[in-house]
Amino acid sequence: MTYLLDALRTRIGEFVHLRRDLHQHPELAFEEHRTAALVADKLEGWGYTVERGVGGTGVVGRLVRGTGSRRLGLRADMDALPIDETSGVAWASTRPGLMHACGHDGHTAMLLAAARHLAEHGTFDGTLHLVFQPAEEGGGGALRMMSDGLFERYPCDAVFAMHNMPGIAQGHLVFRDGAAMASSDYATITIEGVGGHGAMPHRAADPIVAAASLVMALQTIVSRNVDPLHAAVVTVGALQAGQANNVIPASARLELSVRALDREVRALLERRIRALVAAQAESFGCTARIDWRPGYAVLVNTPAETAFAREVALDLLGPDKVTLNGPPLTGSEDFAFMLERVPGSYLLIGNGLGEQGGDDSPAASACMVHNPGYDFNDANLPVGAAYWVRLAERFLVKE
């Protein structure tokens, strides 16, 4: 399959320029108006039937060839993050406080490069749906597109998505069967006590002491309630209470991030957190309330589609550049919701180990996502595009 990679490498400069343009103009969740317009205009120019505004700022392109009945969905995310960029690249964000710190600019560019090649040279028989999704970064853009009729208007027999991953060799593809990324839930716990003078604690009910005890008690959920063979995370990311050293405040607030790689473990975590919060607060003479906010579901790759996706990678790149079944990640991804509706698989493409990136890119490819120094590795554009092309042609092969 080197001819496909070579063909895409010869014309990838257009998409390097496009990717860097997107990087310079990041947009937050459901504000991807410029990005969506660029995507839609490109797809229309290449002959796709395009719908704009799906789920707010989402774009779907459809390309039909032949009379085949199979329908394939390929998805890329478009939104950026509220982070001040420090990468130092010439194409750094021009919008203070915003940057593409997760590589969604690269995901969009890879799928667009594949879209053009498939429109001009693709040999397939069936229906191709390209889904450019807004608001992956906590905004639930996948759910919004689905509630707007995504799979009713654009039915798919399978859906696939790809995400870059720093710390893995550039262009190396990683697959995983079953649970691949964790669920994410969030909770705000407010402990109400009785405020008072710091010199007379017996006249108060100290919510700080209750909160401190709760922080420690929460750690026992993973160590003593969750099966050691299952992964779970309970993180207290914030504890806020009081303003003076001689005043016992009337309340304390904790912010929690809760993650699991199993649906039953996810439910267990919520039950145990609620029980511990109530018991700990009561034991200190306080009361508590919980604002529980369900986030993304566990991302579960279906076996048949993952096996197919893996075979495509082996055919394209060979076994030395493919990990057949990598470890799960405790990060979260709202492509999980699409996989609850349609069979499919989510794979990783290595962003690099720190080696030189594109033509004049700094060695920022190993910088972790969501870091102000991160940048997408442009050397991945032809690899990712070639993979999407090959997967589409294999999935939509003439029956």
Coordinates of C-alpha atoms in Angstrom, one line a residue:
M1 CA 0.0 0.0 0.0
T2 CA 3.0 2.3 -0.2
Y3 CA 1.6 3.8 -3.5
L4 CA -1.4 5.2 -1.6
L5 CA 0.9 6.8 1.1
D6 CA 3.2 8.1 -1.6
A7 CA 0.3 9.6 -3.6
L8 CA -1.0 11.4 -0.5
R9 CA 2.4 12.6 0.6
T10 CA 2.9 14.3 -2.8
R11 CA -0.1 16.5 -2.3
I12 CA -0.3 16.8 1.5
G13 CA 1.2 20.3 1.5
E14 CA -2.3 21.7 0.9
F15 CA -3.6 20.0 4.1
V16 CA -0.5 21.0 6.1
H17 CA -1.4 24.6 5.3
L18 CA -5.0 23.9 6.1
R19 CA -4.2 22.3 9.4
R20 CA -2.0 25.2 10.4
D21 CA -4.6 27.7 9.4
L22 CA -7.1 25.9 11.7
H23 CA -4.5 25.9 14.4
Q24 CA -4.2 29.7 14.1
H25 CA -7.9 30.1 14.4
P26 CA -9.1 27.9 17.2
E27 CA -12.8 27.9 18.3
L28 CA -14.4 26.5 21.4
A29 CA -17.3 24.1 21.7
F30 CA -20.3 25.0 19.5
E31 CA -18.5 28.1 18.3
E32 CA -16.7 26.4 15.4
H33 CA -18.4 28.6 12.8
R34 CA -15.2 29.4 10.8
T35 CA -14.0 25.8 11.0
A36 CA -17.3 24.3 10.0
A37 CA -17.7 26.7 7.0
L38 CA -14.2 25.8 5.8
V39 CA -15.0 22.1 6.1
A40 CA -18.4 22.4 4.4
D41 CA -17.0 24.5 1.5
K42 CA -14.2 22.1 0.9
L43 CA -16.5 19.1 0.8
E44 CA -19.0 20.8 -1.5
G45 CA -16.2 21.7 -3.8
W46 CA -15.2 18.1 -4.1
G47 CA -18.7 16.9 -4.9
Y48 CA -20.1 15.8 -1.5
T49 CA -23.6 16.5 -0.5
V50 CA -23.3 18.6 2.6
E51 CA -25.5 19.5 5.5
R52 CA -24.4 22.3 7.8
G53 CA -25.5 23.1 11.3
V54 CA -26.1 19.5 12.5
G55 CA -26.2 19.6 16.2
G56 CA -25.3 23.3 16.2
T57 CA -22.1 23.6 14.3
G58 CA -21.6 20.1 13.0
V59 CA -21.1 19.2 9.3
V60 CA -21.9 16.0 7.5
G61 CA -20.7 15.2 4.0
R62 CA -22.2 12.3 2.0
L63 CA -20.6 10.7 -1.1
V64 CA -22.4 7.8 -2.9
R65 CA -20.8 5.5 -5.4
G66 CA -22.4 2.6 -7.3
T67 CA -25.4 0.8 -5.9
G68 CA -23.9 -0.9 -2.8
S69 CA -26.1 -1.0 0.3
R70 CA -23.3 -0.6 2.9
R71 CA -23.0 2.7 4.8
L72 CA -19.8 3.9 6.5
G73 CA -19.3 6.8 9.0
L74 CA -15.9 8.4 9.7
R75 CA -15.8 11.1 12.4
A76 CA -13.4 13.9 13.2
D77 CA -13.7 16.5 16.0
M78 CA -13.2 20.2 15.4
D79 CA -13.2 22.2 18.7
A80 CA -10.3 23.7 20.6
L81 CA -9.6 24.4 24.3
P82 CA -9.4 27.5 26.6
I83 CA -5.6 27.4 27.0
D84 CA -3.0 30.0 26.3
E85 CA -0.5 28.5 23.8
T86 CA 3.2 28.4 24.5
S87 CA 4.3 26.1 21.7
G88 CA 6.3 28.8 19.9
V89 CA 5.4 27.5 16.4
A90 CA 5.0 30.0 13.6
W91 CA 1.4 29.0 13.2
A92 CA 0.5 29.4 16.9
S93 CA -3.0 30.5 17.9
T94 CA -3.9 34.1 17.1
R95 CA -6.7 34.1 19.6
P96 CA -5.5 34.7 23.2
G97 CA -6.6 32.1 25.7
L98 CA -7.6 29.6 23.0
M99 CA -5.6 26.9 21.3
H100 CA -5.8 23.5 19.5
A101 CA -4.2 21.7 22.4
C102 CA -5.7 18.3 21.6
G103 CA -5.0 18.0 17.9
H104 CA -8.6 18.3 16.6
D105 CA -7.2 20.6 13.9
G106 CA -5.1 17.6 12.7
H107 CA -8.0 15.2 13.0
T108 CA -10.1 17.5 10.8
A109 CA -7.3 17.9 8.3
M110 CA -6.6 14.2 8.0
L111 CA -10.2 13.4 7.3
L112 CA -10.4 16.3 4.7
A113 CA -7.3 14.9 3.0
A114 CA -9.0 11.5 2.8
A115 CA -12.2 13.1 1.6
R116 CA -10.6 14.7 -1.4
H117 CA -8.7 11.6 -2.4
L118 CA -11.9 9.5 -2.1
A119 CA -13.9 12.0 -4.1
E120 CA -11.3 12.2 -6.9
H121 CA -9.8 8.7 -6.9
G122 CA -11.8 6.5 -4.6
T123 CA -13.0 3.1 -5.7
F124 CA -15.8 2.0 -3.6
D125 CA -19.4 0.9 -3.8
G126 CA -21.8 2.3 -1.2
T127 CA -22.4 5.4 0.9
L128 CA -19.7 7.3 2.8
H129 CA -20.7 9.7 5.6
L130 CA -18.0 12.1 6.9
V131 CA -19.0 13.5 10.3
F132 CA -17.2 16.6 11.5
Q133 CA -18.3 17.0 15.1
P134 CA -18.3 20.0 17.3
A135 CA -17.8 20.2 21.1
E136 CA -15.9 17.0 21.9
E137 CA -14.1 18.7 24.8
G138 CA -16.8 18.3 27.4
G139 CA -19.6 19.8 25.4
G140 CA -21.2 16.6 24.3
G141 CA -21.3 17.4 20.6
A142 CA -21.8 13.8 19.7
L143 CA -25.0 13.6 21.7
R144 CA -26.2 16.9 20.2
M145 CA -25.6 15.7 16.7
M146 CA -27.4 12.4 17.5
S147 CA -30.4 14.2 19.1
D148 CA -30.5 16.3 15.9
G149 CA -31.1 13.1 13.9
L150 CA -27.5 12.3 12.8
F151 CA -28.0 8.5 12.4
E152 CA -31.6 8.8 11.2
R153 CA -30.6 11.0 8.3
Y154 CA -27.2 9.5 7.8
P155 CA -27.5 5.8 8.8
C156 CA -24.3 3.9 9.2
D157 CA -23.5 0.2 9.5
A158 CA -20.3 1.1 11.3
V159 CA -18.5 4.3 12.5
F160 CA -14.8 4.9 13.1
A161 CA -12.7 7.7 14.7
M162 CA -9.0 8.4 15.3
H163 CA -7.1 10.4 17.9
N164 CA -3.5 11.4 18.0
M165 CA -1.5 10.3 21.1
P166 CA 1.9 11.8 22.1
G167 CA 4.4 9.4 23.5
I168 CA 3.7 6.9 20.8
A169 CA 6.0 6.8 17.7
Q170 CA 4.7 9.0 14.9
G171 CA 2.3 7.3 12.6
H172 CA 2.1 4.1 14.7
L173 CA -1.5 2.9 15.0
V174 CA -2.9 1.4 18.2
F175 CA -6.1 -0.6 18.5
R176 CA -8.0 -2.1 21.5
D177 CA -10.9 -4.5 21.8
G178 CA -13.7 -3.7 24.2
A179 CA -13.5 -0.8 26.8
A180 CA -10.8 1.6 25.4
M181 CA -11.6 4.8 27.3
A182 CA -13.1 5.6 30.6
S183 CA -16.4 7.2 31.5
S184 CA -16.3 10.6 33.1
D185 CA -18.6 12.0 35.7
Y186 CA -18.3 15.1 37.8
A187 CA -19.7 16.0 41.2
T188 CA -19.9 19.2 43.3
I189 CA -20.2 18.4 47.0
T190 CA -21.3 21.1 49.4
I191 CA -20.9 20.5 53.1
E192 CA -23.0 22.7 55.3
G193 CA -21.9 23.2 58.9
V194 CA -22.2 25.9 61.6
G195 CA -19.7 28.7 61.4
G196 CA -18.0 30.2 64.4
H197 CA -14.9 31.6 66.0
G198 CA -11.7 29.6 65.5
A199 CA -10.9 29.8 69.2
M200 CA -14.2 28.2 70.1
P201 CA -14.6 25.2 67.8
H202 CA -17.0 23.4 70.2
R203 CA -19.6 26.1 69.4
A204 CA -19.4 25.3 65.7
A205 CA -19.8 22.3 63.3
D206 CA -16.6 22.5 61.2
P207 CA -17.2 21.7 57.5
I208 CA -13.5 21.9 56.8
V209 CA -12.8 18.9 59.1
A210 CA -15.7 17.1 57.5
A211 CA -14.4 17.8 54.0
A212 CA -10.8 16.8 54.9
S213 CA -12.1 13.5 56.3
L214 CA -14.2 13.0 53.2
V215 CA -11.2 13.5 50.9
M216 CA -9.4 10.6 52.6
A217 CA -12.5 8.4 52.8
L218 CA -13.1 8.8 49.1
Q219 CA -9.8 7.2 48.4
T220 CA -11.0 3.9 50.0
I221 CA -13.6 3.5 47.3
V222 CA -11.1 2.5 44.6
S223 CA -8.8 0.6 47.1
R224 CA -11.6 -1.2 49.0
N225 CA -14.8 -1.3 46.9
V226 CA -13.6 -1.7 43.3
D227 CA -12.4 -5.1 42.1
P228 CA -8.5 -4.7 41.9
L229 CA -8.7 -6.0 38.3
H230 CA -10.9 -3.1 37.3
A231 CA -9.7 0.5 36.8
A232 CA -11.3 3.4 38.5
V233 CA -10.3 7.0 39.4
V234 CA -11.8 9.3 42.1
T235 CA -10.0 12.6 42.1
V236 CA -10.8 15.6 44.3
G237 CA -9.6 18.5 42.2
A238 CA -10.7 21.3 44.4
L239 CA -11.5 22.0 48.1
Q240 CA -12.7 25.5 48.9
A241 CA -13.7 26.8 52.3
G242 CA -13.1 29.8 54.5
Q243 CA -11.1 33.0 54.1
A244 CA -9.6 33.7 57.5
N245 CA -7.4 31.7 60.0
N246 CA -9.6 32.4 63.0
V247 CA -13.0 31.8 61.4
I248 CA -14.7 28.5 61.0
P249 CA -16.7 28.8 57.8
A250 CA -20.3 27.7 57.4
S251 CA -19.7 25.6 54.3
A252 CA -17.0 23.8 52.2
R253 CA -17.1 22.7 48.6
L254 CA -15.4 19.9 46.9
E255 CA -15.1 19.2 43.1
L256 CA -14.7 15.6 42.0
S257 CA -13.7 13.9 38.8
V258 CA -14.9 10.2 38.6
R259 CA -13.8 7.7 35.9
A260 CA -14.3 4.0 35.2
L261 CA -13.7 1.5 32.4
D262 CA -16.7 -0.6 33.2
R263 CA -20.4 0.5 33.3
E264 CA -21.1 -1.5 36.5
V265 CA -18.0 0.1 38.2
R266 CA -19.2 3.5 37.1
A267 CA -22.6 2.9 38.9
L268 CA -20.8 1.5 42.0
L269 CA -18.6 4.7 42.2
E270 CA -21.7 6.9 42.3
R271 CA -23.4 4.8 44.9
R272 CA -20.4 4.7 47.2
I273 CA -19.6 8.4 46.8
R274 CA -23.2 9.3 47.7
A275 CA -23.1 7.1 50.7
L276 CA -19.8 8.3 52.0
V277 CA -20.7 11.9 51.6
A278 CA -23.8 11.5 53.6
A279 CA -22.2 9.5 56.4
Q280 CA -19.1 11.6 56.7
A281 CA -21.1 14.8 56.9
E282 CA -23.4 13.4 59.5
S283 CA -20.6 12.1 61.6
F284 CA -19.3 15.7 62.0
G285 CA -22.7 17.2 62.7
C286 CA -22.9 18.7 59.2
T287 CA -25.2 18.1 56.2
A288 CA -24.3 17.7 52.5
R289 CA -25.7 17.9 49.1
I290 CA -24.4 16.6 45.8
D291 CA -24.7 18.0 42.4
W292 CA -23.9 14.9 40.2
R293 CA -23.2 15.6 36.6
P294 CA -23.0 12.6 34.3
G295 CA -20.3 13.0 31.6
Y296 CA -19.2 10.7 28.8
A297 CA -19.9 7.0 28.7
V298 CA -17.3 4.2 28.7
L299 CA -16.0 4.0 25.1
V300 CA -16.4 0.3 24.0
N301 CA -15.0 -0.8 20.7
T302 CA -17.0 -3.7 19.1
P303 CA -14.9 -6.8 18.3
A304 CA -15.7 -7.3 14.6
E305 CA -15.2 -3.7 13.6
T306 CA -12.0 -3.5 15.6
A307 CA -10.7 -6.6 14.0
F308 CA -11.5 -5.1 10.6
A309 CA -9.9 -1.8 11.4
R310 CA -6.8 -3.6 12.6
E311 CA -6.5 -5.6 9.4
V312 CA -6.7 -2.4 7.4
A313 CA -3.8 -1.0 9.4
L314 CA -1.7 -4.1 9.0
D315 CA -2.2 -4.1 5.3
L316 CA -1.3 -0.4 5.0
L317 CA 1.6 -0.1 7.4
G318 CA 2.8 -3.6 8.3
P319 CA 3.0 -5.2 11.7
D320 CA 6.0 -3.1 12.9
K321 CA 3.8 0.0 13.0
V322 CA 0.6 -1.5 14.5
T323 CA -0.2 -2.3 18.1
L324 CA -2.9 -5.0 18.0
N325 CA -4.3 -4.5 21.4
G326 CA -3.0 -1.6 23.4
P327 CA -3.8 -0.6 27.0
P328 CA -7.0 1.3 27.8
L329 CA -6.9 5.0 28.7
T330 CA -8.6 6.7 31.6
G331 CA -9.3 9.8 29.5
S332 CA -12.8 10.2 28.1
E333 CA -14.2 10.7 24.6
D334 CA -17.8 11.4 23.5
F335 CA -17.4 9.2 20.5
A336 CA -18.5 6.6 23.1
F337 CA -22.1 7.8 22.6
M338 CA -21.9 7.0 18.9
L339 CA -20.6 3.6 19.6
E340 CA -23.6 3.0 21.9
R341 CA -25.8 3.4 18.8
V342 CA -23.6 2.0 16.0
P343 CA -20.9 -0.7 15.9
G344 CA -17.4 0.7 15.4
S345 CA -14.0 1.4 16.7
Y346 CA -11.8 4.2 18.0
L347 CA -8.1 4.0 17.3
L348 CA -4.9 6.0 18.2
I349 CA -2.2 7.4 15.9
G350 CA 1.1 8.1 17.5
N351 CA 2.0 11.8 17.6
G352 CA 5.7 11.2 18.2
L353 CA 8.3 10.6 20.8
G354 CA 9.8 14.0 20.5
E355 CA 11.4 13.7 17.1
Q356 CA 11.1 16.5 14.6
G357 CA 7.6 17.0 13.4
G358 CA 6.7 18.6 10.1
D359 CA 9.0 20.5 7.8
D360 CA 9.9 23.2 10.3
S361 CA 8.0 22.0 13.4
P362 CA 9.6 22.1 16.8
A363 CA 10.1 18.8 18.6
A364 CA 6.7 19.2 20.5
S365 CA 5.2 16.0 19.2
A366 CA 5.7 14.2 22.5
C367 CA 4.2 17.0 24.6
M368 CA 0.9 15.7 26.1
V369 CA -2.4 16.9 24.9
H370 CA -4.1 19.6 26.8
N371 CA -0.7 21.1 27.5
P372 CA 0.0 24.7 26.3
G373 CA 3.2 23.5 24.5
Y374 CA 1.4 20.8 22.4
D375 CA 1.3 20.8 18.6
F376 CA -0.1 18.2 16.2
N377 CA 2.5 16.3 14.2
D378 CA 1.9 17.2 10.5
A379 CA 3.8 14.0 9.4
N380 CA 0.6 12.2 10.5
L381 CA -1.5 13.8 7.9
P382 CA -0.7 11.5 5.0
V383 CA -0.7 8.4 7.3
G384 CA -4.1 9.2 8.8
A385 CA -5.6 10.1 5.4
A386 CA -4.2 7.0 3.8
Y387 CA -5.7 4.9 6.6
W388 CA -9.2 6.5 6.1
V389 CA -9.0 6.0 2.4
R390 CA -8.1 2.3 2.7
L391 CA -10.6 1.6 5.4
A392 CA -13.4 3.2 3.3
E393 CA -12.5 1.3 0.2
R394 CA -12.3 -2.0 2.1
F395 CA -15.5 -1.5 4.0
L396 CA -17.4 -0.3 1.0
V397 CA -16.0 -2.9 -1.3
K398 CA -18.3 -3.9 -4.2
E399 CA -20.5 -6.8 -3.2

